[in-house]
Amino acid sequence: MTSTRRDLFKLAGGAAVGALFTPAPWRLVTDTALWSETWPGVPRPARGEIRAKYTNCSLCPAGCAVRARCVGEQPVALMGVLEHPFTHGALCPFGLAGHHLPYHPARIAQGPVKQAAAAIASALARCAANERIAVLDLRPGRTASWTYRRALAQWKNGTYLTPPRTLGGNLAVNLAAAKTVLSFGTPLLDGWGTPGNVIAAREGFRLIQAETVESRTAVMADQWLPIRPGSEPALARAIANVLGNQPLHDAALETGLTEAQIVAAARELADNGPALVLDARERPEILALNQLVGSLGHTIVMRREAPVPAEWKNAVAATELSAVPDGSVRVLLIDESAPGPYLPWSAVEKKLVAENPVVVAFAWSGEGYGRHAQFVLPTAVYPEMVDDIPAAVDSPAAMFRLSAALVPPPADVVNPAEFVAALAQISATNTLRERADAIHKSGRGTLFTYADAKSTALKDVKADGFWKALNEGGCWMDAVPERQEIPKLAFGPPAATLTADNLPLAVVMAEAPAGLGSPILSKMYQESNLRLAEDRVVLHPTVARECGVEDGGRAILEAGCGRLDVLVCEDPGSPQGVVQVAAGPRTLDLCGSSPRAKVVRA
Amino acid sequence: MRGIFPFAAGAAIMLVAGWAGFPRAIYKSRPQPVDFSHKVHADKAGQKCEDCHAFRPDGTFAGIPTLDKCAGCHAAVMGATVAEKNFVEQYVTPAREPQWAVYARQPENVFFSHIAHVKRAQLTCDTCHGDHGASDHLLPYQEDRVSGYSRNIWQTADRVKTTRAAMTMSACVECHRQQGLEHSCLDCHK
Ligand code: SF4
């Protein structure tokens, strides 16, 4: 019997059909899926002895104390330090997954360091008398910030730029003293300040949340005042009028609240003190309510800065971006290594000289200012970086704590402060230790060490012991000064009223910008819309219909500064006339300076 | 009729290979370094699971005991078995740690907390490990050639009936669902 080619094909066909009736192909599909979870390239925690290392999370200014469970040298889980007198063992979800960041797909590990240095040197050589070199520091108050200020003092027009802030510098919030808090859109229970401190203080105050959307803080507040978008200053004025026995005029119409609601909120602030008024955008005309309700010295307190060596005092002062003449910055260096408030690019760009400005961003990913800079120089990311974390907005006392590296950074990363110091030819190699010594010399405050949960008066600790404790997990807390002489909070000019023109929707950014988080978190938060991704907008179904877009469809978000492709999510809970967007560099660039937008079909 | 024969032969070969050969071929097998008897240790020495598989003071699970724990009793040969004699000669005397293959080892992307299951949920060891604690010999360690997962995790016929032998996510989810304890992905995937 001879076999033909046809028989062979039949045999193969039979084998293929037969295989379908065995477990083999189905099992291989599952096994391959399982294999793909751990295939080469997926970071693998080492096996070995488990031990604890301590550090402080530098992903936001809260600087929560962290206990890292390490296998060998590799952190595999992060948790809080329960006994910490201020952070109370809490970590937010970003902090809990912070050890994933070195493996983030958006991570930059190499950059054109030499080319950037050459471009800066050549730009400085061309710098005219009315032009300047500026450093934009998103998290002022660090030791690195002092290095920038000292370095900039070496140039004639060196300018040190910081994001505008009223609270968080030498004025801090004492939440523990508050009995009533009126918050104008501040995400007080969702990322503001230090989570552990906010949770610990929460029992002690009644929270009234005045906000257009029912944010997570609004949901958890004792009372939510659903105000019209952009009517926060009007509500603040109305409350001031009630407190000053003045008529309310048409405040109810402007804010969308009833007069009784406004009067009740004002009375509560006056009668159930100490009170505190917070505003998400720190508008002076709103924060000045604190003066009327007697917050200053009680819930808003003066805070000393952590001491610095006397020889550092030859440094330039901080300048707000708005105070810098347009078209005057020839070299702009932006330190994004320690995340802070993002200033819309349009506001930054207009300060640059018209021809060939040099913009260098120091960042661990190119998602922020890296999109606009000529050079993006890679920096270490938490928990690789060594940096200090100044006290958060809700800490009445100064603090000094280090984010000590849990893992080594890649070889080619740049230390932004050392880079700038080298340009200015000043020394900045041992600044953290120098500052720790200056604090030690002051003899003020206490040292809390994480491993043994002990507080020791600083005067009882030796300088080397202090430095060692800071590196191994410790926090210095200043003594709160007894006398509180607080400068008056000025009522600024009222913010410009929003005009409808061709942008019919008010933009509401419900959340504080958080920067890039662990990819796992992005998946959980953003794919589930628990926390909006930058490419999503939320609209009321009626608004969506009016815009000609539908749930899950693509659309274009148009605002004063451009357009962004977005995905539409309909939510009947979203107010009419509003588009909710996530706060992130792209949306802030687009909507930051013009809080109105429109959504059109893509 | 002759025309269908090659097709049928191909199907038959594959059915035999798929049902009889594949389930064996998919696993590679290696023996444990020492033939350990849980039964002897439980019955004769009166040991409980937690005497050797203890929690550390910080709450983490120590897993398989290290050699010094074994050497505490077996510094010299105590019994008459060949396995014990080999163990003392090859491992205890030269202070060489046995390279145990851990049946229950989790893949790298999963965090499993023993203390949460044992102390908080009050699960007994045999809920997941079956009658492993009463076994007289250690089974060879079988590893799926493709996924890299161990085969004999549960060691309990009950679980094998309801799930695959390996500890896949669906098995964890199934049990958590029965207990009304579905939480977030981050509980296990940290
Ligand atoms: S609140 Fe800030 S510092 Fe604290 S864990 Fe979260 S990201 Fe880190």
CSV table of N, CA, C and O and ligand atoms in Angstrom, one decimal, chain A residues 57 59-60 62-64 91-92 94-95 195, ligand 1:
chain,number,residue,atom,x,y,z
A,57,CYS,N,8.5,59.1,51.8
A,57,CYS,CA,8.0,59.2,50.4
A,57,CYS,C,8.1,60.6,49.9
A,57,CYS,O,7.7,61.5,50.5
A,59,LEU,N,7.0,61.5,46.8
A,59,LEU,CA,6.2,61.7,45.6
A,59,LEU,C,5.3,62.9,45.7
A,59,LEU,O,4.8,63.4,44.7
A,60,CYS,N,5.1,63.4,46.9
A,60,CYS,CA,4.4,64.7,47.1
A,60,CYS,C,4.9,65.4,48.3
A,60,CYS,O,5.6,64.8,49.1
A,62,ALA,N,3.8,65.8,51.1
A,62,ALA,CA,3.4,65.2,52.4
A,62,ALA,C,4.6,64.5,53.1
A,62,ALA,O,4.8,64.6,54.3
A,63,GLY,N,5.4,63.8,52.3
A,63,GLY,CA,6.6,63.1,52.8
A,63,GLY,C,6.3,62.1,53.8
A,63,GLY,O,7.0,62.0,54.9
A,64,CYS,N,5.3,61.2,53.6
A,64,CYS,CA,4.9,60.2,54.6
A,64,CYS,C,6.1,59.3,54.9
A,64,CYS,O,6.8,58.9,54.0
A,91,LEU,N,-0.3,55.8,54.2
A,91,LEU,CA,0.3,56.1,52.8
A,91,LEU,C,-0.9,56.1,51.9
A,91,LEU,O,-1.8,55.3,52.0
A,92,CYS,N,-0.8,57.0,50.9
A,92,CYS,CA,-1.9,57.0,49.9
A,92,CYS,C,-1.6,55.9,48.9
A,92,CYS,O,-0.5,55.4,48.8
A,94,PHE,N,-0.7,56.1,45.8
A,94,PHE,CA,0.5,56.4,45.0
A,94,PHE,C,1.7,56.0,45.8
A,94,PHE,O,2.6,55.4,45.2
A,95,GLY,N,1.7,56.3,47.1
A,95,GLY,CA,2.9,56.0,47.9
A,95,GLY,C,3.0,54.5,48.1
A,95,GLY,O,4.1,53.9,48.1
A,195,PRO,N,-2.0,62.7,54.4
A,195,PRO,CA,-3.2,61.9,54.6
A,195,PRO,C,-3.3,61.5,56.1
A,195,PRO,O,-4.4,61.6,56.7
C,1,SF4,S1,0.5,61.3,50.3
C,1,SF4,FE1,2.3,61.9,49.1
C,1,SF4,S2,4.1,61.4,50.4
C,1,SF4,FE2,2.3,60.4,51.3
C,1,SF4,S3,2.4,58.3,50.4
C,1,SF4,FE3,1.1,59.6,49.1
C,1,SF4,S4,2.4,60.3,47.5
C,1,SF4,FE4,3.7,59.6,49.2
